[in-house]
Amino acid sequence: MSEELKKGLEGVLVAESELSYIDGEAGQLVYRGYSIDDLAREASYEEVLYLLWHGRLPNRDELQSFSDAMAAERTIDGDVLDNIEALANADEDPMAALRTIVSSLSASDADTDANPTERDANFRKGRRITAKIPTALAAFVRLRNGDEPVAPREDLSHAANFLYMLNNEEPDDVLAETFDMALVLHTDHGLNASTFAATVTASTLADLHSAITSAVGTLSGSLHGGANQNVMAMLKEVDDSAKDPTTWVEDALAEGRRVPGFGHRVYEVKDPRARILSEKSEELGRAAGDTKWYEYSAAIEEYIQNEKGLAPNVDFYSASTYYQMGIPVDTYTPIFALSRVGGWIAHVLEQYDDNRLIRPRARYTGDSEREFPSIDDR
């Protein structure tokens, strides 16, 4: 047994997966053999879910049936809504609220007593969890703001329905398509920390709700989720200053501050998701007649790339994209979860299909052969 220590399990292979592949040197991301560029521009979030969960793209009838089945699960139980209202009234952190909400969804799930590895039951659970998270998140945001929740509609897409429930207004095609693209881009990304947490939980034969709750809790940490919130805070600070973006960044770095949204554990070049979202950020700005958020971002990207050799990750351009869509900044990470839940579920299904309890070792570095003193001698 190897005694080589790999902090953070960096570079350690712990599983085989057919779901997504990342080429960090080339800046490529693939879901089940399909380029993220093609999927983001051509496929809906529902199509990508079907692809990840079932191993292939659906035909027209399969997609309609799948979308209808998920749309029918959007309504949340009254007890869950009461819980959401209590969390909103307590001004709970959105990610902490989402963690609690996901866990509570199991109480009203029709398959809650099913065997954790029963595949058909897990597909049904997965549809319900994925369908209900947008409803719960939109209700939380509205209740926190003193507004009544908006009931979901079954005639809208997954992306459009969330924006409708959030704003009580049906989004135009540009906003709906942009948000759908953002969901596709964030659906899966290999064995990242939250996905690994979900699979570790599933490996104990805990149920799907427990695994997804673990993932949400893991995503709440600042080293995994939240970077796009920090990016938007930075862009606002640039806007409030009298400085151009390059000067602002120069001064920030001179003060020892970190510029968020750059670098990635996997990518050595520009994150392909950032490349796509930068285009959407510019498009939204042009449509609104104000491209300043995109222009700030592009100027900062150029400076950091030239001076530090670092490329932006997906969080860098998702910040300005979401902001221009009117999405509250502190819900950016919950929206990450709203999308990534599809990937989490796919990985948990893989884990259940070929399960082995995940149990790594730690190298002991403590004392040895200590004599036990009596309580009077301590």
C-alpha positions as a Python dict, from the first residue, in 0.01 Angstrom:
ca = {
    (1, 'M'): (0, 0, 0),
    (2, 'S'): (148, 335, -107),
    (3, 'E'): (255, 573, 170),
    (4, 'E'): (276, 873, -68),
    (5, 'L'): (77, 1163, 74),
    (6, 'K'): (-144, 1358, -168),
    (7, 'K'): (-287, 1661, 13),
    (8, 'G'): (-639, 1736, -103),
    (9, 'L'): (-625, 1410, -306),
    (10, 'E'): (-479, 1619, -588),
    (11, 'G'): (-411, 1404, -895),
    (12, 'V'): (-543, 1090, -725),
    (13, 'L'): (-775, 871, -932),
    (14, 'V'): (-1055, 744, -709),
    (15, 'A'): (-1331, 654, -956),
    (16, 'E'): (-1422, 587, -1317),
    (17, 'S'): (-1698, 795, -1475),
    (18, 'E'): (-1867, 823, -1813),
    (19, 'L'): (-2019, 1163, -1735),
    (20, 'S'): (-1776, 1447, -1804),
    (21, 'Y'): (-1420, 1491, -1920),
    (22, 'I'): (-1194, 1794, -1873),
    (23, 'D'): (-880, 1866, -2076),
    (24, 'G'): (-717, 2140, -1870),
    (25, 'E'): (-436, 2203, -2116),
    (26, 'A'): (-663, 2246, -2417),
    (27, 'G'): (-946, 2415, -2225),
    (28, 'Q'): (-1210, 2159, -2320),
    (29, 'L'): (-1510, 2027, -2130),
    (30, 'V'): (-1714, 1731, -2256),
    (31, 'Y'): (-2037, 1573, -2128),
    (32, 'R'): (-2065, 1209, -2239),
    (33, 'G'): (-1863, 1280, -2553),
    (34, 'Y'): (-2037, 1606, -2650),
    (35, 'S'): (-1847, 1935, -2646),
    (36, 'I'): (-1974, 2192, -2396),
    (37, 'D'): (-1971, 2446, -2680),
    (38, 'D'): (-2224, 2241, -2877),
    (39, 'L'): (-2437, 2159, -2575),
    (40, 'A'): (-2448, 2517, -2444),
    (41, 'R'): (-2548, 2657, -2782),
    (42, 'E'): (-2777, 2379, -2906),
    (43, 'A'): (-2918, 2182, -2610),
    (44, 'S'): (-3157, 2278, -2333),
    (45, 'Y'): (-3092, 2205, -1966),
    (46, 'E'): (-3357, 1933, -1980),
    (47, 'E'): (-3176, 1767, -2273),
    (48, 'V'): (-2848, 1774, -2081),
    (49, 'L'): (-3012, 1620, -1774),
    (50, 'Y'): (-3148, 1340, -1989),
    (51, 'L'): (-2806, 1291, -2145),
    (52, 'L'): (-2627, 1268, -1811),
    (53, 'W'): (-2888, 1051, -1640),
    (54, 'H'): (-2968, 815, -1930),
    (55, 'G'): (-2644, 810, -2128),
    (56, 'R'): (-2774, 953, -2456),
    (57, 'L'): (-2955, 1252, -2600),
    (58, 'P'): (-3336, 1215, -2608),
    (59, 'N'): (-3541, 1219, -2924),
    (60, 'R'): (-3824, 1471, -2951),
    (61, 'D'): (-4088, 1252, -2784),
    (62, 'E'): (-3854, 1140, -2506),
    (63, 'L'): (-3755, 1499, -2435),
    (64, 'Q'): (-4119, 1610, -2419),
    (65, 'S'): (-4211, 1325, -2186),
    (66, 'F'): (-3909, 1389, -1963),
    (67, 'S'): (-3969, 1765, -1949),
    (68, 'D'): (-4340, 1718, -1873),
    (69, 'A'): (-4264, 1470, -1595),
    (70, 'M'): (-4019, 1708, -1431),
    (71, 'A'): (-4246, 2012, -1472),
    (72, 'A'): (-4524, 1822, -1297),
    (73, 'E'): (-4302, 1792, -987),
    (74, 'R'): (-4233, 2166, -940),
    (75, 'T'): (-4488, 2233, -666),
    (76, 'I'): (-4353, 2208, -311),
    (77, 'D'): (-4538, 2072, -8),
    (78, 'G'): (-4703, 2319, 230),
    (79, 'D'): (-4484, 2211, 522),
    (80, 'V'): (-4173, 2278, 314),
    (81, 'L'): (-4308, 2621, 220),
    (82, 'D'): (-4368, 2697, 589),
    (83, 'N'): (-4009, 2596, 656),
    (84, 'I'): (-3887, 2825, 378),
    (85, 'E'): (-4085, 3115, 524),
    (86, 'A'): (-3930, 3056, 867),
    (87, 'L'): (-3581, 3053, 714),
    (88, 'A'): (-3654, 3373, 521),
    (89, 'N'): (-3791, 3547, 831),
    (90, 'A'): (-3476, 3446, 1020),
    (91, 'D'): (-3265, 3601, 740),
    (92, 'E'): (-3081, 3272, 698),
    (93, 'D'): (-2788, 3260, 456),
    (94, 'P'): (-2924, 3142, 119),
    (95, 'M'): (-2693, 2840, 96),
    (96, 'A'): (-2767, 2736, 453),
    (97, 'A'): (-3136, 2772, 375),
    (98, 'L'): (-3101, 2561, 61),
    (99, 'R'): (-2918, 2289, 254),
    (100, 'T'): (-3206, 2270, 502),
    (101, 'I'): (-3469, 2281, 228),
    (102, 'V'): (-3313, 1996, 27),
    (103, 'S'): (-3298, 1778, 335),
    (104, 'S'): (-3661, 1853, 420),
    (105, 'L'): (-3783, 1753, 72),
    (106, 'S'): (-3740, 1386, 161),
    (107, 'A'): (-4027, 1403, 412),
    (108, 'S'): (-4286, 1442, 136),
    (109, 'D'): (-4115, 1230, -131),
    (110, 'A'): (-4329, 937, -245),
    (111, 'D'): (-4019, 716, -274),
    (112, 'T'): (-3863, 807, 58),
    (113, 'D'): (-3882, 445, 180),
    (114, 'A'): (-3733, 293, -135),
    (115, 'N'): (-3404, 109, -123),
    (116, 'P'): (-3125, 370, -175),
    (117, 'T'): (-2995, 182, -479),
    (118, 'E'): (-3333, 130, -651),
    (119, 'R'): (-3261, 295, -986),
    (120, 'D'): (-3616, 378, -1099),
    (121, 'A'): (-3698, 530, -761),
    (122, 'N'): (-3380, 737, -778),
    (123, 'F'): (-3477, 870, -1120),
    (124, 'R'): (-3809, 981, -974),
    (125, 'K'): (-3640, 1131, -669),
    (126, 'G'): (-3388, 1305, -893),
    (127, 'R'): (-3663, 1462, -1102),
    (128, 'R'): (-3840, 1586, -790),
    (129, 'I'): (-3529, 1731, -628),
    (130, 'T'): (-3421, 1903, -950),
    (131, 'A'): (-3771, 2038, -1017),
    (132, 'K'): (-3837, 2163, -664),
    (133, 'I'): (-3509, 2342, -590),
    (134, 'P'): (-3592, 2636, -825),
    (135, 'T'): (-3939, 2669, -669),
    (136, 'A'): (-3793, 2666, -318),
    (137, 'L'): (-3513, 2911, -398),
    (138, 'A'): (-3744, 3158, -573),
    (139, 'A'): (-3989, 3138, -280),
    (140, 'F'): (-3708, 3200, -30),
    (141, 'V'): (-3587, 3509, -216),
    (142, 'R'): (-3936, 3654, -252),
    (143, 'L'): (-4036, 3586, 110),
    (144, 'R'): (-3712, 3739, 231),
    (145, 'N'): (-3800, 4052, 34),
    (146, 'G'): (-4152, 4066, 176),
    (147, 'D'): (-4318, 3934, -140),
    (148, 'E'): (-4551, 3637, -181),
    (149, 'P'): (-4412, 3326, -355),
    (150, 'V'): (-4511, 3274, -717),
    (151, 'A'): (-4652, 2934, -806),
    (152, 'P'): (-4462, 2741, -1074),
    (153, 'R'): (-4596, 2699, -1424),
    (154, 'E'): (-4577, 2372, -1615),
    (155, 'D'): (-4584, 2540, -1958),
    (156, 'L'): (-4244, 2706, -1917),
    (157, 'S'): (-3897, 2555, -1948),
    (158, 'H'): (-3693, 2481, -1637),
    (159, 'A'): (-3490, 2801, -1686),
    (160, 'A'): (-3779, 3028, -1783),
    (161, 'N'): (-3995, 2900, -1496),
    (162, 'F'): (-3732, 2990, -1236),
    (163, 'L'): (-3700, 3346, -1369),
    (164, 'Y'): (-4080, 3373, -1377),
    (165, 'M'): (-4112, 3257, -1014),
    (166, 'L'): (-3830, 3488, -907),
    (167, 'N'): (-3962, 3805, -1070),
    (168, 'N'): (-4336, 3732, -1111),
    (169, 'E'): (-4288, 3812, -1477),
    (170, 'E'): (-4237, 3581, -1771),
    (171, 'P'): (-3885, 3638, -1906),
    (172, 'D'): (-3824, 3730, -2266),
    (173, 'D'): (-3657, 3477, -2495),
    (174, 'V'): (-3310, 3633, -2457),
    (175, 'L'): (-3311, 3610, -2077),
    (176, 'A'): (-3460, 3260, -2075),
    (177, 'E'): (-3209, 3130, -2331),
    (178, 'T'): (-2916, 3294, -2150),
    (179, 'F'): (-3014, 3144, -1816),
    (180, 'D'): (-3071, 2804, -1976),
    (181, 'M'): (-2722, 2822, -2126),
    (182, 'A'): (-2576, 2911, -1787),
    (183, 'L'): (-2747, 2607, -1634),
    (184, 'V'): (-2605, 2381, -1904),
    (185, 'L'): (-2254, 2518, -1848),
    (186, 'H'): (-2268, 2449, -1473),
    (187, 'T'): (-2440, 2108, -1482),
    (188, 'D'): (-2131, 1891, -1434),
    (189, 'H'): (-1757, 1932, -1395),
    (190, 'G'): (-1589, 1608, -1305),
    (191, 'L'): (-1518, 1501, -949),
    (192, 'N'): (-1515, 1847, -790),
    (193, 'A'): (-1547, 1886, -413),
    (194, 'S'): (-1928, 1893, -391),
    (195, 'T'): (-1967, 1604, -638),
    (196, 'F'): (-1712, 1401, -445),
    (197, 'A'): (-1897, 1477, -121),
    (198, 'A'): (-2218, 1346, -276),
    (199, 'T'): (-2050, 1025, -390),
    (200, 'V'): (-1884, 970, -52),
    (201, 'T'): (-2225, 999, 116),
    (202, 'A'): (-2386, 771, -144),
    (203, 'S'): (-2109, 514, -98),
    (204, 'T'): (-2237, 450, 255),
    (205, 'L'): (-2575, 363, 96),
    (206, 'A'): (-2730, 679, 235),
    (207, 'D'): (-3026, 794, 24),
    (208, 'L'): (-3026, 1045, -261),
    (209, 'H'): (-3156, 1335, -50),
    (210, 'S'): (-2872, 1282, 199),
    (211, 'A'): (-2615, 1278, -82),
    (212, 'I'): (-2747, 1600, -237),
    (213, 'T'): (-2764, 1767, 104),
    (214, 'S'): (-2394, 1681, 151),
    (215, 'A'): (-2317, 1835, -187),
    (216, 'V'): (-2502, 2158, -106),
    (217, 'G'): (-2317, 2188, 224),
    (218, 'T'): (-1986, 2139, 48),
    (219, 'L'): (-2067, 2395, -221),
    (220, 'S'): (-2136, 2654, 49),
    (221, 'G'): (-1767, 2674, 136),
    (222, 'S'): (-1582, 2978, 3),
    (223, 'L'): (-1311, 2770, -166),
    (224, 'H'): (-1572, 2598, -385),
    (225, 'G'): (-1877, 2822, -433),
    (226, 'G'): (-1921, 3196, -400),
    (227, 'A'): (-1645, 3321, -628),
    (228, 'N'): (-1889, 3487, -869),
    (229, 'Q'): (-2041, 3680, -579),
    (230, 'N'): (-1693, 3809, -499),
    (231, 'V'): (-1639, 3897, -865),
    (232, 'M'): (-1957, 4104, -872),
    (233, 'A'): (-1860, 4281, -551),
    (234, 'M'): (-1528, 4368, -716),
    (235, 'L'): (-1696, 4498, -1033),
    (236, 'K'): (-1926, 4715, -823),
    (237, 'E'): (-1625, 4850, -637),
    (238, 'V'): (-1460, 4935, -968),
    (239, 'D'): (-1779, 5110, -1079),
    (240, 'D'): (-1797, 5312, -757),
    (241, 'S'): (-1436, 5425, -786),
    (242, 'A'): (-1306, 5700, -1012),
    (243, 'K'): (-1052, 5460, -1161),
    (244, 'D'): (-1044, 5265, -1483),
    (245, 'P'): (-1048, 4886, -1428),
    (246, 'T'): (-679, 4835, -1501),
    (247, 'T'): (-570, 5100, -1252),
    (248, 'W'): (-809, 4964, -992),
    (249, 'V'): (-664, 4613, -1028),
    (250, 'E'): (-305, 4744, -1015),
    (251, 'D'): (-382, 4926, -691),
    (252, 'A'): (-567, 4627, -545),
    (253, 'L'): (-277, 4393, -615),
    (254, 'A'): (-31, 4645, -470),
    (255, 'E'): (-239, 4639, -151),
    (256, 'G'): (-208, 4261, -140),
    (257, 'R'): (-568, 4196, -241),
    (258, 'R'): (-671, 3893, -445),
    (259, 'V'): (-862, 3937, -771),
    (260, 'P'): (-1140, 3674, -771),
    (261, 'G'): (-1247, 3467, -1070),
    (262, 'F'): (-902, 3369, -1200),
    (263, 'G'): (-718, 3040, -1202),
    (264, 'H'): (-854, 2690, -1164),
    (265, 'R'): (-731, 2363, -1015),
    (266, 'V'): (-788, 2189, -1350),
    (267, 'Y'): (-761, 2444, -1633),
    (268, 'E'): (-426, 2581, -1744),
    (269, 'V'): (-592, 2805, -2004),
    (270, 'K'): (-920, 2997, -2021),
    (271, 'D'): (-1213, 2801, -1886),
    (272, 'P'): (-1431, 2713, -2190),
    (273, 'R'): (-1740, 2804, -1988),
    (274, 'A'): (-1597, 3151, -1925),
    (275, 'R'): (-1543, 3193, -2298),
    (276, 'I'): (-1909, 3125, -2369),
    (277, 'L'): (-2043, 3336, -2083),
    (278, 'S'): (-1825, 3632, -2181),
    (279, 'E'): (-2013, 3641, -2511),
    (280, 'K'): (-2348, 3632, -2329),
    (281, 'S'): (-2239, 3906, -2090),
    (282, 'E'): (-2154, 4131, -2382),
    (283, 'E'): (-2481, 4044, -2561),
    (284, 'L'): (-2691, 4127, -2256),
    (285, 'G'): (-2509, 4457, -2215),
    (286, 'R'): (-2564, 4552, -2577),
    (287, 'A'): (-2933, 4460, -2554),
    (288, 'A'): (-2968, 4683, -2246),
    (289, 'G'): (-2765, 4965, -2401),
    (290, 'D'): (-2496, 4952, -2130),
    (291, 'T'): (-2192, 4728, -2168),
    (292, 'K'): (-1992, 4862, -1872),
    (293, 'W'): (-2000, 4538, -1671),
    (294, 'Y'): (-1868, 4342, -1965),
    (295, 'E'): (-1611, 4611, -2044),
    (296, 'Y'): (-1484, 4614, -1685),
    (297, 'S'): (-1455, 4236, -1694),
    (298, 'A'): (-1277, 4227, -2030),
    (299, 'A'): (-1025, 4491, -1921),
    (300, 'I'): (-949, 4307, -1597),
    (301, 'E'): (-916, 3976, -1784),
    (302, 'E'): (-663, 4126, -2026),
    (303, 'Y'): (-455, 4279, -1747),
    (304, 'I'): (-445, 3967, -1528),
    (305, 'Q'): (-369, 3748, -1829),
    (306, 'N'): (-78, 3969, -1939),
    (307, 'E'): (64, 4045, -1594),
    (308, 'K'): (-3, 3724, -1402),
    (309, 'G'): (-53, 3465, -1674),
    (310, 'L'): (-386, 3364, -1524),
    (311, 'A'): (-703, 3300, -1722),
    (312, 'P'): (-1060, 3354, -1598),
    (313, 'N'): (-1275, 3069, -1475),
    (314, 'V'): (-1651, 3027, -1515),
    (315, 'D'): (-1725, 3245, -1212),
    (316, 'F'): (-1565, 3552, -1364),
    (317, 'Y'): (-1819, 3608, -1640),
    (318, 'S'): (-2118, 3442, -1475),
    (319, 'A'): (-2111, 3733, -1227),
    (320, 'S'): (-2188, 4006, -1478),
    (321, 'T'): (-2420, 3777, -1674),
    (322, 'Y'): (-2639, 3705, -1370),
    (323, 'Y'): (-2629, 4065, -1253),
    (324, 'Q'): (-2760, 4192, -1585),
    (325, 'M'): (-3043, 3941, -1555),
    (326, 'G'): (-3155, 4098, -1226),
    (327, 'I'): (-3055, 3801, -1009),
    (328, 'P'): (-2967, 3893, -647),
    (329, 'V'): (-2593, 3861, -588),
    (330, 'D'): (-2620, 3646, -275),
    (331, 'T'): (-2818, 3384, -466),
    (332, 'Y'): (-2543, 3318, -723),
    (333, 'T'): (-2413, 3014, -535),
    (334, 'P'): (-2761, 2864, -478),
    (335, 'I'): (-2816, 2903, -853),
    (336, 'F'): (-2492, 2711, -903),
    (337, 'A'): (-2655, 2434, -696),
    (338, 'L'): (-2979, 2468, -892),
    (339, 'S'): (-2783, 2367, -1201),
    (340, 'R'): (-2517, 2132, -1058),
    (341, 'V'): (-2778, 1917, -886),
    (342, 'G'): (-2824, 1743, -1222),
    (343, 'G'): (-2459, 1643, -1225),
    (344, 'W'): (-2460, 1545, -858),
    (345, 'I'): (-2751, 1311, -920),
    (346, 'A'): (-2580, 1156, -1224),
    (347, 'H'): (-2265, 1084, -1022),
    (348, 'V'): (-2465, 938, -733),
    (349, 'L'): (-2644, 707, -978),
    (350, 'E'): (-2304, 593, -1108),
    (351, 'Q'): (-2183, 537, -752),
    (352, 'Y'): (-2486, 325, -663),
    (353, 'D'): (-2443, 117, -981),
    (354, 'D'): (-2089, 12, -889),
    (355, 'N'): (-2064, 91, -522),
    (356, 'R'): (-1768, 55, -292),
    (357, 'L'): (-1749, 239, 38),
    (358, 'I'): (-1511, 534, 0),
    (359, 'R'): (-1266, 504, 290),
    (360, 'P'): (-923, 668, 244),
    (361, 'R'): (-651, 662, 509),
    (362, 'A'): (-469, 936, 693),
    (363, 'R'): (-102, 925, 791),
    (364, 'Y'): (-77, 939, 1168),
    (365, 'T'): (161, 1211, 1291),
    (366, 'G'): (71, 1218, 1660),
    (367, 'D'): (253, 1089, 1966),
    (368, 'S'): (316, 718, 2031),
    (369, 'E'): (374, 501, 2339),
    (370, 'R'): (257, 758, 2593),
    (371, 'E'): (201, 639, 2948),
    (372, 'F'): (-152, 691, 3079),
    (373, 'P'): (-144, 914, 3391),
    (374, 'S'): (-396, 888, 3669),
    (375, 'I'): (-645, 1173, 3695),
    (376, 'D'): (-461, 1310, 4001),
    (377, 'D'): (-133, 1333, 3805),
    (378, 'R'): (-270, 1530, 3509),
}
